């Protein structure tokens, strides 16, 4: 059973750390802006299994740190969280949603209609590309 709900910022940290940066210190997954964000948790059979965080400036939204625990990846949970935040952004009348995508996760975002920009960078051992999707 899957449930998605808004969660307190600090609940994202363990999932981010285990799914995205297990090799880095725990504190490295905390964002300075975390307490300004809107965070969602995906509960699989009542256990917190995935998270994503939304930040916005005006009508432009960014999602950060989409993460599904390693043992639960590739069974559709990331897609459920992505669909949820796309619906949320539309309800908020967002005009655009963007992210710093890990290059190896690009195909995942293509499935949801994101396109690549020409902005790329390298950080914490990963190549990133900015991807975005117009919502209106
Ligand atoms: C990337 C991530 C959020 C995707 O969530 P998920 O639950 O594993 O993905 P889903 O099962 O919903 O969707 C998988 C689909 O995307 C595709 N895909 C492409 N690249 C992928 C990738 N790097 N990881 C997972 N799926 C990927 C799969 O082939 C699959 O396609 P299909 O449905 O046509 O078979 C998750 O794997 C994760 O947390 N990875 C580690 C952290 C990370 O890279 N986060 C993103 C940072 S930009």
Short mmCIF file of C-alpha atoms and ligand atoms in Angstrom, two decimals:
data_model
loop_
_atom_site.label_atom_id
_atom_site.label_comp_id
_atom_site.label_asym_id
_atom_site.label_seq_id
_atom_site.Cartn_x
_atom_site.Cartn_y
_atom_site.Cartn_z
CA UNK A 1 0.00 0.00 0.00
CA UNK A 2 1.37 3.40 -1.01
CA UNK A 3 0.53 6.72 0.63
CA UNK A 4 2.06 10.11 -0.13
CA UNK A 5 1.84 12.98 2.34
CA UNK A 6 3.53 16.21 3.29
CA UNK A 7 6.26 15.63 5.88
CA UNK A 8 8.47 17.62 8.24
CA UNK A 9 11.82 18.60 6.57
CA UNK A 10 14.10 16.54 8.82
CA UNK A 11 12.29 13.32 7.88
CA UNK A 12 13.81 13.58 4.40
CA UNK A 13 17.41 13.38 5.58
CA UNK A 14 17.78 9.67 6.29
CA UNK A 15 16.19 8.68 2.99
CA UNK A 16 18.28 11.20 1.04
CA UNK A 17 21.42 9.92 2.72
CA UNK A 18 20.76 6.21 2.16
CA UNK A 19 19.50 6.61 -1.41
CA UNK A 20 21.72 9.36 -2.75
CA UNK A 21 24.89 9.99 -0.76
CA UNK A 22 25.64 7.07 1.58
CA UNK A 23 29.37 7.72 1.10
CA UNK A 24 29.13 11.31 2.40
CA UNK A 25 28.63 12.47 6.01
CA UNK A 26 25.00 12.50 7.13
CA UNK A 27 24.91 16.28 7.49
CA UNK A 28 25.81 16.79 3.83
CA UNK A 29 22.25 15.96 2.76
CA UNK A 30 20.77 18.83 4.78
CA UNK A 31 19.95 21.87 2.64
CA UNK A 32 20.24 25.41 3.97
CA UNK A 33 16.80 26.08 2.51
CA UNK A 34 15.14 22.93 3.86
CA UNK A 35 12.93 24.82 6.26
CA UNK A 36 11.64 26.97 3.38
CA UNK A 37 10.67 23.94 1.30
CA UNK A 38 7.63 21.71 0.94
CA UNK A 39 8.51 18.08 1.51
CA UNK A 40 6.64 14.93 0.58
CA UNK A 41 7.13 11.40 1.81
CA UNK A 42 6.04 8.18 0.16
CA UNK A 43 5.05 5.50 2.63
CA UNK A 44 5.16 1.90 1.44
CA UNK A 45 3.25 -0.31 3.87
CA UNK A 46 3.50 2.51 6.45
CA UNK A 47 7.31 2.79 6.14
CA UNK A 48 8.88 5.98 4.83
CA UNK A 49 10.50 4.79 1.57
CA UNK A 50 10.81 7.83 -0.68
CA UNK A 51 11.04 11.61 -0.43
CA UNK A 52 11.11 14.70 -2.59
CA UNK A 53 11.40 18.40 -1.75
CA UNK A 54 9.88 21.39 -3.55
CA UNK A 55 11.10 24.99 -3.50
CA UNK A 56 9.63 27.90 -5.37
CA UNK A 57 10.20 31.45 -6.45
CA UNK A 58 6.97 32.96 -7.67
CA UNK A 59 5.41 30.45 -10.03
CA UNK A 60 8.66 28.65 -10.84
CA UNK A 61 9.12 25.46 -8.84
CA UNK A 62 12.23 23.34 -8.35
CA UNK A 63 12.24 19.84 -6.98
CA UNK A 64 15.31 18.55 -5.19
CA UNK A 65 16.52 15.28 -3.73
CA UNK A 66 14.02 12.88 -5.21
CA UNK A 67 15.11 9.67 -3.52
CA UNK A 68 13.76 6.15 -3.18
CA UNK A 69 15.47 3.72 -0.79
CA UNK A 70 17.78 1.34 -2.69
CA UNK A 71 15.77 -1.80 -1.92
CA UNK A 72 12.60 -0.25 -3.34
CA UNK A 73 13.85 1.34 -6.56
CA UNK A 74 12.55 0.52 -10.04
CA UNK A 75 9.16 -0.70 -8.92
CA UNK A 76 7.33 2.50 -9.81
CA UNK A 77 7.59 4.45 -6.53
CA UNK A 78 9.70 7.31 -7.93
CA UNK A 79 7.15 7.66 -10.72
CA UNK A 80 4.33 7.90 -8.17
CA UNK A 81 6.14 10.69 -6.30
CA UNK A 82 6.88 12.52 -9.54
CA UNK A 83 3.25 12.30 -10.66
CA UNK A 84 2.20 13.58 -7.24
CA UNK A 85 4.41 16.68 -7.34
CA UNK A 86 3.44 17.45 -10.95
CA UNK A 87 -0.21 17.44 -9.86
CA UNK A 88 0.66 19.53 -6.80
CA UNK A 89 2.49 22.11 -8.96
CA UNK A 90 -0.46 22.34 -11.34
CA UNK A 91 -2.83 22.93 -8.42
CA UNK A 92 -0.49 25.73 -7.25
CA UNK A 93 -0.63 27.18 -10.80
CA UNK A 94 3.12 26.76 -11.24
CA UNK A 95 4.36 27.72 -14.71
CA UNK A 96 7.51 25.64 -14.67
CA UNK A 97 9.11 22.77 -12.77
CA UNK A 98 12.85 22.20 -12.99
CA UNK A 99 15.61 20.18 -11.35
CA UNK A 100 19.30 19.51 -11.29
CA UNK A 101 19.15 15.99 -12.72
CA UNK A 102 21.85 13.40 -12.29
CA UNK A 103 22.81 12.54 -15.85
CA UNK A 104 22.27 8.84 -15.13
CA UNK A 105 18.65 9.56 -14.14
CA UNK A 106 17.89 11.65 -17.26
CA UNK A 107 15.80 8.93 -18.92
CA UNK A 108 13.55 8.83 -15.87
CA UNK A 109 12.75 12.54 -16.28
CA UNK A 110 12.23 12.27 -20.06
CA UNK A 111 9.35 9.91 -19.29
CA UNK A 112 7.60 12.81 -17.52
CA UNK A 113 8.13 15.34 -20.31
CA UNK A 114 11.17 17.15 -18.89
CA UNK A 115 13.68 18.39 -21.43
CA UNK A 116 17.37 19.04 -21.03
CA UNK A 117 18.79 22.54 -20.98
CA UNK A 118 22.38 23.33 -21.97
CA UNK A 119 23.30 23.94 -18.32
CA UNK A 120 25.49 21.18 -16.93
CA UNK A 121 27.83 20.87 -13.96
CA UNK A 122 29.77 18.40 -11.84
CA UNK A 123 29.26 18.14 -8.07
CA UNK A 124 29.93 15.56 -5.32
CA UNK A 125 31.14 13.00 -7.87
CA UNK A 126 28.13 13.23 -10.21
CA UNK A 127 27.44 14.93 -13.54
CA UNK A 128 24.26 17.02 -13.54
CA UNK A 129 22.11 18.65 -16.17
CA UNK A 130 19.34 21.14 -15.52
CA UNK A 131 16.05 19.74 -16.81
CA UNK A 132 12.74 21.53 -16.96
CA UNK A 133 9.10 21.16 -17.88
CA UNK A 134 6.69 23.95 -18.76
CA UNK A 135 3.40 23.57 -16.94
CA UNK A 136 1.30 26.22 -18.63
C1 LIG B 1 15.94 7.93 -9.77
C2 LIG B 1 14.87 7.40 -8.81
C3 LIG B 1 14.27 8.52 -8.01
C4 LIG B 1 13.78 6.74 -9.68
O1 LIG B 1 12.79 6.18 -8.83
P1 LIG B 1 12.37 4.65 -9.03
O2 LIG B 1 11.29 4.35 -8.07
O3 LIG B 1 13.59 3.81 -8.98
O4 LIG B 1 11.82 4.70 -10.55
P2 LIG B 1 10.48 4.05 -11.12
O5 LIG B 1 10.47 2.61 -10.78
O6 LIG B 1 9.29 4.85 -10.76
O7 LIG B 1 10.71 4.29 -12.69
C5 LIG B 1 11.71 3.62 -13.29
C6 LIG B 1 11.59 3.93 -14.77
O8 LIG B 1 12.54 4.96 -15.10
C7 LIG B 1 13.58 4.39 -15.88
N1 LIG B 1 14.87 4.88 -15.42
C8 LIG B 1 15.73 5.54 -16.18
N2 LIG B 1 16.79 5.89 -15.49
C9 LIG B 1 16.61 5.46 -14.22
C10 LIG B 1 17.39 5.51 -13.04
N3 LIG B 1 18.59 6.08 -12.98
N4 LIG B 1 16.88 4.97 -11.92
C11 LIG B 1 15.67 4.40 -11.94
N5 LIG B 1 14.91 4.29 -13.06
C12 LIG B 1 15.37 4.82 -14.19
C13 LIG B 1 13.44 2.88 -15.72
O9 LIG B 1 13.94 2.24 -16.86
C14 LIG B 1 11.95 2.71 -15.58
O10 LIG B 1 11.31 2.83 -16.83
P3 LIG B 1 10.00 1.94 -17.18
O11 LIG B 1 8.95 2.33 -16.17
O12 LIG B 1 9.67 2.37 -18.57
O13 LIG B 1 10.43 0.54 -17.04
C15 LIG B 1 15.43 6.32 -7.83
O14 LIG B 1 15.93 5.23 -8.57
C16 LIG B 1 16.51 6.83 -6.90
O15 LIG B 1 16.23 7.30 -5.81
N6 LIG B 1 17.78 6.70 -7.32
C17 LIG B 1 18.91 7.12 -6.50
C18 LIG B 1 18.92 8.61 -6.26
C19 LIG B 1 18.81 9.42 -7.53
O16 LIG B 1 19.51 9.19 -8.52
N7 LIG B 1 17.91 10.42 -7.49
C20 LIG B 1 17.67 11.30 -8.60
C21 LIG B 1 18.64 12.40 -8.55
S1 LIG B 1 18.43 13.47 -9.95
#
